[in-house]
Short mmCIF file of C-alpha atoms (C1' of nucleotides) in Angstrom, two decimals:
data_model
loop_
_atom_site.label_atom_id
_atom_site.label_comp_id
_atom_site.label_asym_id
_atom_site.label_seq_id
_atom_site.Cartn_x
_atom_site.Cartn_y
_atom_site.Cartn_z
CA MET A 196 52.98 37.01 105.24
CA PRO A 197 50.33 38.05 103.49
CA LEU A 198 47.64 35.35 102.99
CA ARG A 199 46.80 35.36 99.04
CA PHE A 200 44.16 33.25 97.35
CA HIS A 201 43.29 33.01 93.92
CA ASN A 202 39.73 34.39 93.47
CA THR A 203 37.69 32.75 90.42
CA LEU A 204 36.09 36.47 90.01
CA THR A 205 39.04 38.52 89.73
CA ARG A 206 41.37 35.63 88.22
CA ARG A 207 44.23 36.96 89.87
CA LYS A 208 46.05 35.26 93.44
CA ASP A 209 44.31 38.67 95.60
CA LEU A 210 45.16 39.12 99.40
CA PHE A 211 43.07 37.96 102.15
CA GLU A 212 41.39 40.41 103.75
CA PRO A 213 38.71 39.18 105.95
CA LEU A 214 35.52 41.86 106.16
CA GLU A 215 35.25 41.42 109.72
CA PRO A 216 39.08 41.34 110.93
CA GLY A 217 39.73 38.11 112.82
CA ARG A 218 37.13 36.02 111.52
CA VAL A 219 36.47 33.91 108.33
CA ARG A 220 32.22 33.02 107.00
CA LEU A 221 33.14 30.21 104.83
CA TYR A 222 30.57 29.25 103.08
CA THR A 223 32.01 25.33 100.94
CA CYS A 224 28.97 23.82 98.57
CA GLY A 225 28.07 20.55 99.88
CA PRO A 226 27.56 17.16 98.99
CA THR A 227 23.62 16.57 96.89
CA VAL A 228 23.05 12.64 99.22
CA HIS A 229 21.17 11.20 96.35
CA ASP A 230 24.33 8.56 96.35
CA ARG A 231 27.39 7.75 97.91
CA VAL A 232 30.22 10.41 97.84
CA HIS A 233 33.30 9.25 96.10
CA ILE A 234 36.63 10.59 96.47
CA GLY A 235 36.83 13.03 93.52
CA ASN A 236 34.20 15.20 96.09
CA PHE A 237 36.60 13.94 98.53
CA ARG A 238 39.35 15.69 96.56
CA THR A 239 37.30 19.09 96.71
CA PHE A 240 35.68 18.47 101.05
CA LEU A 241 39.23 17.91 101.30
CA PHE A 242 40.63 20.98 100.22
CA GLU A 243 37.74 23.04 101.94
CA ASP A 244 38.93 20.89 105.24
CA VAL A 245 42.64 22.33 104.47
CA LEU A 246 41.45 25.77 103.53
CA ARG A 247 39.47 25.72 107.54
CA ARG A 248 41.83 24.89 108.79
CA TYR A 249 44.96 26.40 107.34
CA LEU A 250 42.81 29.98 108.33
CA ARG A 251 42.03 28.58 112.01
CA TYR A 252 46.19 28.44 111.56
CA SER A 253 46.17 31.67 111.40
CA GLY A 254 44.57 32.75 114.20
CA TYR A 255 41.15 33.46 111.81
CA GLU A 256 37.79 32.19 113.65
CA VAL A 257 36.53 30.22 111.17
CA THR A 258 32.88 29.86 110.71
CA GLN A 259 31.57 27.66 108.04
CA VAL A 260 28.82 25.67 106.15
CA MET A 261 28.23 23.07 103.98
CA ASN A 262 25.06 22.71 102.83
CA ILE A 263 23.02 19.26 102.71
CA THR A 264 21.21 19.07 99.65
CA ASP A 265 18.74 17.12 100.23
CA VAL A 266 15.76 17.51 97.96
CA ASP A 267 16.10 17.90 93.65
CA ASP A 268 15.38 15.47 90.72
CA LYS A 269 17.42 13.29 91.36
CA ILE A 270 17.19 12.47 94.30
CA ILE A 271 12.92 11.98 94.14
CA ARG A 272 13.42 9.98 91.15
CA LYS A 273 15.74 7.70 93.35
CA ALA A 274 14.15 7.22 96.44
CA ARG A 275 10.32 6.81 94.12
CA ALA A 276 12.24 3.61 92.74
CA ALA A 277 13.92 2.44 95.54
CA GLY A 278 10.18 3.07 97.28
CA VAL A 279 11.44 4.57 100.40
CA PRO A 280 10.38 8.06 100.98
CA ILE A 281 12.84 10.94 100.81
CA GLY A 282 13.36 11.49 104.58
CA ALA A 283 15.18 8.07 105.51
CA PHE A 284 16.58 8.06 101.74
CA THR A 285 18.50 10.97 102.37
CA ALA A 286 19.36 9.94 105.82
CA GLU A 287 21.19 7.23 104.98
CA PHE A 288 23.16 8.88 102.37
CA THR A 289 23.57 12.11 104.81
CA ARG A 290 24.70 9.38 106.88
CA LEU A 291 27.37 7.45 105.31
CA PHE A 292 28.70 11.15 103.70
CA PHE A 293 29.50 11.88 108.14
CA GLU A 294 31.34 8.45 108.00
CA ASP A 295 33.42 8.85 105.43
CA ALA A 296 33.98 12.68 106.16
CA ALA A 297 34.98 11.09 109.71
CA ALA A 298 37.00 8.79 108.48
CA LEU A 299 39.70 11.56 106.27
CA GLY A 300 39.45 13.17 109.12
CA ILE A 301 37.94 16.33 108.05
CA GLU A 302 37.01 19.00 110.52
CA PRO A 303 32.97 19.17 111.45
CA ALA A 304 31.95 22.95 110.18
CA GLU A 305 29.69 25.04 112.18
CA HIS A 306 26.73 23.87 110.37
CA TYR A 307 24.98 21.87 108.09
CA PRO A 308 21.44 22.97 106.85
CA ARG A 309 19.80 21.06 105.21
CA ALA A 310 17.54 22.39 101.95
CA THR A 311 14.37 20.78 103.46
CA GLU A 312 15.08 23.26 106.17
CA TYR A 313 15.98 25.83 104.87
CA VAL A 314 11.60 26.52 102.60
CA PRO A 315 10.57 29.32 104.63
CA GLU A 316 13.60 31.56 104.09
CA MET A 317 14.16 29.68 100.36
CA VAL A 318 10.89 31.89 100.00
CA ARG A 319 11.48 34.97 101.26
CA LEU A 320 14.01 35.72 98.71
CA ALA A 321 12.29 34.47 96.33
CA MET A 322 9.90 37.16 97.16
CA ARG A 323 12.13 39.77 97.73
CA LEU A 324 13.48 38.65 93.96
CA ARG A 325 10.04 39.15 92.87
CA ASP A 326 9.02 42.40 94.32
CA ARG A 327 12.50 43.98 92.94
CA GLY A 328 10.62 43.03 89.15
CA VAL A 329 13.58 40.26 87.96
CA THR A 330 11.92 37.18 88.16
CA TYR A 331 8.55 36.04 85.86
CA GLU A 332 6.27 33.15 85.95
CA ARG A 333 5.66 30.10 83.83
CA ASP A 334 3.14 27.90 84.37
CA GLY A 335 3.78 28.32 87.61
CA SER A 336 6.96 28.14 88.45
CA LEU A 337 9.43 31.69 89.46
CA TYR A 338 11.96 32.14 87.20
CA PHE A 339 14.74 34.53 86.77
CA ARG A 340 15.81 37.26 84.39
CA ILE A 341 19.35 37.34 83.55
CA ALA A 342 18.93 39.99 81.09
CA SER A 343 17.93 42.05 84.91
CA PHE A 344 21.42 41.49 86.10
CA PRO A 345 24.26 43.99 84.72
CA GLY A 346 26.81 42.05 85.86
CA TYR A 347 26.07 38.91 84.63
CA GLY A 348 28.91 36.14 83.61
CA LYS A 349 30.97 37.95 86.22
CA LEU A 350 32.39 34.73 87.37
CA SER A 351 32.04 31.97 85.02
CA GLY A 352 33.03 34.31 82.35
CA ILE A 353 30.27 33.66 79.89
CA ASP A 354 28.95 36.08 77.02
CA LEU A 355 26.02 36.55 77.60
CA GLY A 356 25.43 38.25 74.28
CA GLY A 357 26.45 35.48 71.92
CA ALA A 358 23.92 32.55 70.89
CA ARG A 359 25.14 29.32 72.83
CA ASP A 360 25.38 26.84 69.99
CA GLY A 361 25.79 23.68 70.23
CA ALA A 362 24.00 23.89 74.11
CA ARG A 363 21.53 21.75 75.33
CA VAL A 364 18.68 22.94 76.12
CA ASP A 365 16.45 21.14 78.43
CA SER A 366 13.27 19.85 76.75
CA ASP A 367 12.13 19.43 79.98
CA GLU A 368 11.44 22.72 80.84
CA TYR A 369 8.44 25.06 80.28
CA GLU A 370 9.14 28.03 78.32
CA LYS A 371 11.98 30.62 79.10
CA GLU A 372 12.43 34.11 77.70
CA ASP A 373 16.10 33.72 77.47
CA PRO A 374 17.75 29.97 77.60
CA LYS A 375 20.11 30.96 80.22
CA ASP A 376 17.13 31.93 82.85
CA PHE A 377 17.16 29.50 85.62
CA VAL A 378 14.25 28.33 87.95
CA ILE A 379 13.81 29.27 91.44
CA TRP A 380 10.77 28.16 93.18
CA LYS A 381 9.33 25.11 90.30
CA ALA A 382 5.72 23.90 90.69
CA HIS A 383 4.50 20.69 91.64
CA ARG A 384 4.21 18.76 90.09
CA GLU A 385 2.82 14.88 90.46
CA GLY A 386 4.35 12.74 93.00
CA GLU A 387 7.22 15.10 93.99
CA ALA A 388 8.09 16.88 97.15
CA TRP A 389 6.21 19.94 97.97
CA TRP A 390 5.31 23.18 99.65
CA ASP A 391 2.98 25.32 100.02
CA GLY A 392 2.64 29.64 100.33
CA GLU A 393 3.12 32.18 98.90
CA LEU A 394 4.48 31.61 95.77
CA GLY A 395 2.19 28.54 95.29
CA PRO A 396 2.73 24.92 95.80
CA GLY A 397 5.96 23.42 94.85
CA ARG A 398 9.42 23.21 95.82
CA PRO A 399 12.99 25.70 95.28
CA GLY A 400 15.69 25.10 92.92
CA TRP A 401 18.41 23.87 93.52
CA HIS A 402 20.80 27.59 93.09
CA LEU A 403 18.70 29.40 94.93
CA GLU A 404 19.22 27.05 98.27
CA CYS A 405 22.26 28.88 98.93
CA SER A 406 21.38 31.92 98.74
CA ALA A 407 19.09 31.42 100.68
CA MET A 408 21.21 29.28 103.36
CA ALA A 409 24.12 31.08 102.96
CA MET A 410 22.78 34.62 103.18
CA GLU A 411 20.56 33.26 106.48
CA LEU A 412 24.30 31.20 108.04
CA LEU A 413 27.22 34.16 107.45
CA GLY A 414 25.16 37.00 106.42
CA GLU A 415 24.10 39.12 103.01
CA SER A 416 27.65 39.44 102.12
CA PHE A 417 30.69 36.76 103.12
CA ASP A 418 33.83 36.12 102.60
CA ILE A 419 34.67 32.90 101.05
CA HIS A 420 32.22 30.85 99.10
CA THR A 421 33.86 27.62 97.52
CA GLY A 422 33.08 24.49 95.17
CA GLY A 423 34.49 22.54 92.62
CA VAL A 424 35.29 23.84 88.98
CA ASP A 425 32.30 22.79 87.29
CA ASN A 426 29.93 24.40 90.27
CA VAL A 427 31.24 27.49 88.39
CA PHE A 428 28.79 28.36 86.06
CA PRO A 429 26.03 27.59 86.06
CA HIS A 430 25.33 27.04 90.04
CA HIS A 431 27.72 30.40 91.45
CA GLU A 432 27.32 32.75 88.97
CA ASN A 433 23.49 32.60 89.66
CA GLU A 434 23.84 32.47 92.97
CA ILE A 435 25.54 35.74 92.72
CA ALA A 436 23.04 37.04 90.10
CA GLN A 437 20.09 36.44 92.55
CA SER A 438 21.77 37.17 96.11
CA GLU A 439 22.69 40.31 94.92
CA SER A 440 20.09 40.94 92.57
CA ALA A 441 17.66 40.70 96.23
CA THR A 442 20.27 42.55 98.59
CA GLY A 443 22.13 44.63 96.33
CA ARG A 444 25.36 44.21 97.74
CA PRO A 445 28.10 42.37 96.81
CA PHE A 446 27.06 38.40 97.90
CA ALA A 447 30.63 36.32 98.80
CA ARG A 448 33.55 38.31 97.86
CA TYR A 449 36.65 35.83 97.55
CA TRP A 450 35.87 32.25 95.13
CA LEU A 451 37.92 29.07 95.61
CA HIS A 452 37.59 26.64 92.82
CA ALA A 453 38.97 23.11 92.78
CA GLN A 454 40.16 21.02 90.40
CA HIS A 455 38.62 17.41 89.76
CA LEU A 456 40.10 14.47 90.51
CA VAL A 457 40.69 12.35 87.17
CA VAL A 458 40.89 8.59 86.45
CA GLY A 459 42.22 7.85 82.74
CA ASP A 460 42.20 11.03 81.48
CA ARG A 461 38.48 11.63 82.48
CA LYS A 462 37.82 13.15 85.25
CA MET A 463 36.03 10.95 88.02
CA ALA A 464 31.76 10.86 87.78
CA LYS A 465 28.85 8.76 87.84
CA SER A 466 28.24 9.74 84.76
CA VAL A 467 31.39 8.36 83.24
CA GLY A 468 31.49 5.30 85.46
CA ASN A 469 34.12 5.53 86.92
CA VAL A 470 33.27 6.82 90.64
CA LEU A 471 35.16 4.97 93.67
CA ALA A 472 34.28 6.07 97.37
CA LEU A 473 36.00 5.64 100.42
CA ARG A 474 35.05 2.76 101.98
CA ASP A 475 35.75 0.91 98.27
CA LEU A 476 39.41 2.07 99.29
CA LEU A 477 39.16 0.51 102.14
CA GLU A 478 37.89 -2.67 101.54
CA GLN A 479 41.50 -2.73 99.36
CA GLY A 480 42.82 -2.40 102.86
CA ALA A 481 43.78 1.12 102.36
CA ASP A 482 44.94 3.79 104.63
CA PRO A 483 42.23 6.57 105.14
CA LEU A 484 44.99 8.42 105.91
CA ALA A 485 46.92 7.43 102.79
CA VAL A 486 43.96 8.57 100.76
CA ARG A 487 43.88 12.14 102.64
CA TYR A 488 47.36 12.11 102.03
CA LEU A 489 46.98 11.68 98.99
CA LEU A 490 43.97 13.99 97.80
CA ILE A 491 45.80 16.90 99.27
CA ALA A 492 49.04 16.21 98.00
CA ALA A 493 48.72 17.87 94.19
CA HIS A 494 47.46 21.68 94.57
CA TYR A 495 43.93 21.97 94.50
CA ARG A 496 43.47 24.52 91.13
CA SER A 497 45.73 21.37 89.48
CA PRO A 498 43.19 18.86 88.15
CA MET A 499 44.86 15.15 89.93
CA GLN A 500 45.15 11.83 88.82
CA PHE A 501 44.19 8.75 90.81
CA THR A 502 46.15 5.32 90.58
CA THR A 503 46.45 2.94 92.73
CA ASP A 504 50.45 2.90 92.46
CA ALA A 505 49.83 6.64 93.30
CA LEU A 506 47.66 5.80 96.59
CA ALA A 507 50.37 3.90 97.21
CA GLN A 508 53.14 5.78 97.67
CA ALA A 509 50.81 8.27 99.62
CA SER A 510 50.72 5.38 102.01
CA ALA A 511 54.53 5.07 101.57
CA ALA A 512 54.66 8.65 102.69
CA VAL A 513 52.22 8.12 105.90
CA GLY A 514 54.39 5.82 107.23
CA ARG A 515 57.44 7.77 106.86
CA LEU A 516 55.25 10.52 109.05
CA ALA A 517 54.59 8.19 111.58
CA ASP A 518 57.90 6.30 112.22
CA LEU A 519 58.91 10.30 112.90
CA HIS A 520 56.30 11.04 115.17
CA GLY A 521 56.92 8.09 116.56
CA ARG A 522 60.31 8.06 116.86
CA LEU A 523 60.26 12.12 118.53
CA ARG A 524 58.26 10.73 120.75
CA ALA A 525 60.21 8.24 122.03
CA ALA A 526 63.13 10.13 122.00
CA ALA A 527 61.18 13.68 123.78
CA GLY A 528 59.70 10.90 126.75
CA ALA A 529 55.98 12.63 127.48
CA GLU A 530 56.96 14.75 130.68
CA GLU A 531 59.15 17.20 128.05
CA VAL A 532 56.75 17.12 125.50
CA GLU A 533 54.02 18.51 128.52
CA ARG A 534 56.79 21.31 129.40
CA ALA A 535 57.78 22.04 125.95
CA GLY A 536 53.88 22.55 125.75
CA GLU A 537 51.95 24.61 123.57
CA ALA A 538 54.02 26.75 121.43
CA ASP A 539 57.75 27.21 123.56
CA VAL A 540 58.74 28.62 119.93
CA ALA A 541 61.39 30.29 121.65
CA ALA A 542 63.01 27.92 123.13
CA GLU A 543 62.69 26.18 120.17
CA ALA A 544 65.32 24.99 118.05
CA GLY A 545 66.04 27.75 114.49
CA LEU A 546 65.55 24.67 112.50
CA SER A 547 61.97 24.96 113.40
CA GLN A 548 61.73 28.82 113.26
CA ARG A 549 63.06 27.93 109.94
CA ALA A 550 60.53 25.65 108.58
CA GLU A 551 57.99 26.87 109.77
CA ALA A 552 58.49 30.55 108.12
CA SER A 553 58.89 28.22 105.30
CA PHE A 554 55.80 25.99 106.03
CA ARG A 555 53.49 29.48 105.69
CA GLU A 556 54.52 31.02 102.85
CA ALA A 557 53.91 27.58 101.10
CA LEU A 558 50.42 27.91 102.33
CA ASP A 559 49.92 31.16 102.49
CA ASP A 560 50.56 31.11 98.87
CA ASP A 561 46.99 30.02 97.55
CA LEU A 562 47.12 27.30 99.79
CA ASN A 563 50.48 25.53 98.09
CA THR A 564 49.88 22.35 99.83
CA PRO A 565 52.55 20.27 98.14
CA ARG A 566 55.05 22.97 99.21
CA ALA A 567 54.32 22.62 102.49
CA LEU A 568 54.40 18.65 102.16
CA ALA A 569 58.07 19.08 100.93
CA VAL A 570 58.86 21.56 103.89
CA VAL A 571 57.52 19.12 106.27
CA PHE A 572 59.96 16.14 104.51
CA GLY A 573 63.30 18.82 104.68
CA PHE A 574 62.57 18.70 107.99
CA LEU A 575 62.26 15.55 108.43
CA ARG A 576 65.40 14.02 106.97
CA GLU A 577 67.32 16.76 109.01
CA VAL A 578 65.21 15.96 111.98
CA HIS A 579 66.11 12.24 111.45
CA SER A 580 70.00 13.45 110.50
CA ARG A 581 70.23 15.09 114.10
CA LEU A 582 68.92 12.43 116.66
CA ASP A 583 70.88 10.08 114.75
CA ALA A 584 73.67 11.87 115.86
CA GLY A 585 72.33 11.93 119.36
CA VAL A 586 70.59 15.59 120.02
CA PRO A 587 68.73 16.20 123.45
CA THR A 588 65.80 15.30 124.50
CA ALA A 589 64.42 18.99 124.90
CA ALA A 590 65.52 20.16 121.28
CA ALA A 591 63.47 16.69 120.18
CA ALA A 592 59.93 18.22 122.41
CA THR A 593 60.21 21.30 120.49
CA TRP A 594 60.54 19.63 117.20
CA LEU A 595 57.58 16.78 118.19
CA VAL A 596 55.50 20.18 118.88
CA ARG A 597 56.19 21.33 116.13
CA LEU A 598 55.29 18.47 113.68
CA ARG A 599 51.96 18.53 115.53
CA GLU A 600 51.41 22.48 115.27
CA TRP A 601 51.56 21.43 111.26
CA ASP A 602 49.62 18.20 111.83
CA ARG A 603 47.25 20.43 112.17
CA VAL A 604 46.43 21.78 108.92
CA LEU A 605 47.52 18.78 107.33
CA GLY A 606 45.86 16.08 109.64
CA VAL A 607 47.98 12.73 108.14
CA LEU A 608 49.53 12.57 111.00
CA ARG A 609 48.42 8.75 113.05
CA CYS A 610 48.21 10.15 116.35
CA SER A 611 47.42 6.98 118.47
CA PRO A 612 50.09 5.87 119.70
CA ALA A 613 49.29 1.71 118.88
CA GLU A 614 49.30 0.49 121.74
CA VAL A 615 51.57 -3.49 122.49
CA PRO A 616 48.58 -6.15 123.12
CA GLN A 617 50.27 -7.78 126.10
CA GLY A 618 50.22 -11.12 124.08
CA ILE A 619 52.91 -9.07 121.47
CA ALA A 620 55.23 -7.71 124.18
CA ALA A 621 55.64 -11.21 125.61
CA LEU A 622 57.15 -12.40 122.29
CA LEU A 623 58.88 -9.41 122.35
CA ARG A 624 61.03 -9.87 125.51
CA GLU A 625 61.61 -14.17 124.51
CA ARG A 626 62.83 -11.98 121.40
CA GLU A 627 65.35 -10.06 123.38
CA GLU A 628 66.23 -13.24 125.76
CA ALA A 629 67.32 -15.00 122.65
CA ARG A 630 69.00 -12.30 120.72
CA ALA A 631 71.27 -11.38 124.42
CA GLN A 632 72.11 -15.32 123.96
CA ARG A 633 73.15 -15.36 119.99
CA ASP A 634 69.98 -17.59 119.81
CA TYR A 635 69.17 -15.70 115.79
CA ALA A 636 67.44 -18.71 115.00
CA ARG A 637 64.88 -18.30 117.34
CA SER A 638 65.57 -14.92 117.58
CA ASP A 639 63.81 -14.74 113.55
CA GLU A 640 60.96 -17.30 114.23
CA LEU A 641 60.17 -15.14 116.83
CA ARG A 642 60.07 -12.13 114.92
CA LYS A 643 58.28 -13.16 111.95
CA THR A 644 55.73 -14.90 114.30
CA ILE A 645 55.49 -11.02 115.16
CA GLN A 646 54.90 -9.49 112.16
CA GLU A 647 52.31 -12.69 110.99
CA ARG A 648 50.70 -11.04 113.86
CA GLY A 649 50.67 -7.75 112.40
CA TYR A 650 53.22 -6.16 114.07
CA ALA A 651 56.68 -4.70 112.40
CA VAL A 652 59.77 -5.42 114.67
CA GLU A 653 63.17 -2.90 114.69
CA ASP A 654 66.07 -2.97 116.65
CA THR A 655 67.89 0.13 117.82
CA PRO A 656 70.60 0.52 119.84
CA GLU A 657 67.98 1.70 122.54
CA GLY A 658 66.15 -1.64 122.03
CA PRO A 659 63.46 -3.16 120.07
CA ARG A 660 60.81 -0.41 118.36
CA VAL A 661 57.71 -1.98 117.48
CA LYS A 662 55.57 -1.07 114.16
CA ASN A 663 51.87 -1.91 114.13
CA LEU A 664 51.79 -2.78 110.31
CA GLY A 665 48.00 -2.20 109.64
CA ALA A 666 47.46 1.01 111.89
CA THR A 667 45.23 3.32 111.00
"C1'" G B 103 31.32 27.39 69.24
"C1'" G B 104 32.33 30.22 74.05
"C1'" C B 105 34.78 30.04 78.54
"C1'" G B 106 38.16 27.29 82.01
"C1'" G B 107 43.04 23.80 82.98
"C1'" C B 108 46.63 20.08 81.92
"C1'" G B 109 50.95 18.13 79.47
"C1'" U B 110 57.69 19.01 84.28
"C1'" A B 111 61.90 11.66 85.62
"C1'" G B 112 59.48 4.91 85.72
"C1'" C B 113 55.34 6.85 88.73
"C1'" C B 114 52.76 10.79 91.73
"C1'" A B 115 54.11 16.14 91.91
"C1'" A B 116 56.06 22.20 92.89
"C1'" G B 117 57.93 26.22 90.38
"C1'" C B 118 56.39 29.93 86.22
"C1'" G B 119 62.15 34.97 83.32
"C1'" G B 120 68.19 33.87 86.13
"C1'" U B 121 69.33 28.74 85.28
"C1'" A B 122 64.52 22.23 87.57
"C1'" A B 123 61.34 21.28 95.13
"C1'" G B 124 59.75 16.98 97.30
"C1'" G B 125 57.77 11.75 98.11
"C1'" C B 126 57.69 7.15 95.32
"C1'" A B 127 60.15 3.25 93.23
"C1'" G B 128 65.35 2.16 91.75
"C1'" A B 129 71.45 2.04 92.48
"C1'" G B 130 75.54 2.01 95.07
"C1'" G B 131 77.70 3.45 100.87
"C1'" U B 132 77.56 4.06 106.41
"C1'" C B 133 74.83 1.96 110.14
"C1'" U B 134 73.40 -3.69 111.71
"C1'" G B 135 73.73 -10.85 114.12
"C1'" C B 136 70.26 -10.31 109.93
"C1'" A B 137 66.72 -7.47 108.44
"C1'" A B 138 64.45 -3.44 109.67
"C1'" A B 139 64.95 2.26 110.22
"C1'" A B 140 67.63 6.51 109.48
"C1'" C B 141 71.49 9.09 107.59
"C1'" C B 142 74.90 10.25 103.35
"C1'" U B 143 75.20 10.26 97.25
"C1'" C B 144 73.28 9.32 92.18
"C1'" C B 145 68.77 9.68 89.72
"C1'" A B 146 64.75 15.04 83.99
"C1'" U B 147 71.52 19.76 80.58
"C1'" U B 148 65.74 19.12 80.85
"C1'" C B 149 60.46 20.73 81.29
"C1'" G B 150 54.50 18.29 74.41
"C1'" G B 151 56.95 20.23 69.39
"C1'" C B 152 57.91 24.66 66.13
"C1'" G B 153 59.03 29.47 66.20
"C1'" G B 154 59.79 34.67 68.38
"C1'" U B 155 60.84 38.53 72.66
"C1'" U B 156 64.76 38.61 76.11
"C1'" C B 157 71.79 38.82 78.15
"C1'" G B 158 69.30 34.65 79.84
"C1'" A B 159 62.59 31.06 78.27
"C1'" U B 160 60.13 24.98 81.69
"C1'" U B 161 58.45 30.19 83.22
"C1'" C B 162 56.10 36.00 78.84
"C1'" C B 163 54.43 36.14 73.10
"C1'" G B 164 52.62 33.28 68.19
"C1'" C B 165 50.83 28.70 66.34
"C1'" C B 166 50.95 23.55 66.02
"C1'" C B 167 50.19 18.33 68.56
"C1'" G B 168 48.05 15.29 72.71
"C1'" C B 169 43.88 15.70 76.67
"C1'" C B 170 40.34 17.07 80.14
"C1'" G B 171 36.65 20.35 82.21
"C1'" C B 172 32.13 23.91 82.12
"C1'" C B 173 28.26 26.08 78.81
"C1'" U B 174 22.20 20.14 80.97
"C1'" C B 175 22.26 17.50 87.13
"C1'" C B 176 27.51 17.60 88.63
"C1'" A B 177 33.18 18.52 93.63
#
RNA sequence: GGCGGCGUAGCCAAGCGGUAAGGCAGAGGUCUGCAAAACCUCCAUUCGGCGGUUCGAUUCCGCCCGCCGCCUCCA
């Protein structure tokens, strides 16, 4: 089954073929660490996480780069306002970003380059552009002349010819030949961070960062470049212009863009004032796995509504998956599971194989996570049904393997077995005794006590089953 | 004004030419000391509206309505 992605460059679903067989080089635009990253941002990062996970699931070795932009206008302004050195300011928000990313189960990328650590590379790239004659200088700043790049606009579809009515022009900028020309190197201004070098005192433009770091870590041409839709223009368009002007080679071959998370019909954004950080939701008692589930439950190219109601629904869905996981684990037994191990595919029941084929088919089709989840739930129902009918544990073991394999991509399964504390176990034993003696009043009272301590008891033919209600 | 996207059941959300996936919520049932879980059944003659193309359209085309994003830093 061929893997296809919707490519912003071609506006079609293109067959995916990496430059180097078996290996994918992926550049994902990361956060600018001037504030806490909100869940709208995380929608994109989770899309990228599922992307890398599915590429690996499909057998590719993945080299992912996610940049951390740790110097820009906003950072400089905010750090100064806070009276904190820029380095300390960004270090804190970088730490918080990694903390939230880990809570959401985002797999670490191979590289997290900081812009401030790649200034020499950026200067080198800027020099290459200058040598090519596609730049010009104004008051110590270096600008890229977009008129020099015939392919300008191929990503975003903007038409260079027409003047831009309604487009505002940054009054802060110095005179440019064309309003769309962009800065490569910003001349030093009093009180701002700056570097010295061949280009004179100043700091790199934002677009230059990504180009330089991508080329440095992935090569001049690589496979996939991703980001939010709001990056298509001008950021990604400019990256292409400067990168391809410098090298004369294609930059990224597949451009994938995630749609926004929407709250009350507006995109979630600081400027709108409707942002929610992961921490806000956790403080309201949300399960990070439910947040993860919710954010990958819609296709990445569709705008997605965020409501607390939808989050509660996601939580219920995650709970059902956890229940199936627990039931399979109990049914299979540790020993069988280990023997079923790796990918005992041949021994798997046809159910698993059919479901696996559908699962891959869904994700091969431009990473259709909602469809993949529908497959998982179809499997869930069928497995429960067969378990109700009393299947042999060997089959349960293969199903358990199947479910866990899928979770390598989805990452929504609770993996901690939720060990039952001693005190709870004692209460459970006591309750079982009461039930044996048909003392149901006592039994119900004990259930209530156990529940107050955060555990739910469910009676099954094989004995009581306990669920950790506050589990993460 | 230019470029792009969205409008599918109470809610979230797939499908995009062959007669509406999945989840949540809801109703009935099986099971159960009770409860829960699980399972079974039901829950959009209909996909913002109006036309058109077609044997057939939620899916293609046109127009209209509502909404959003980018064009300035932005996931």
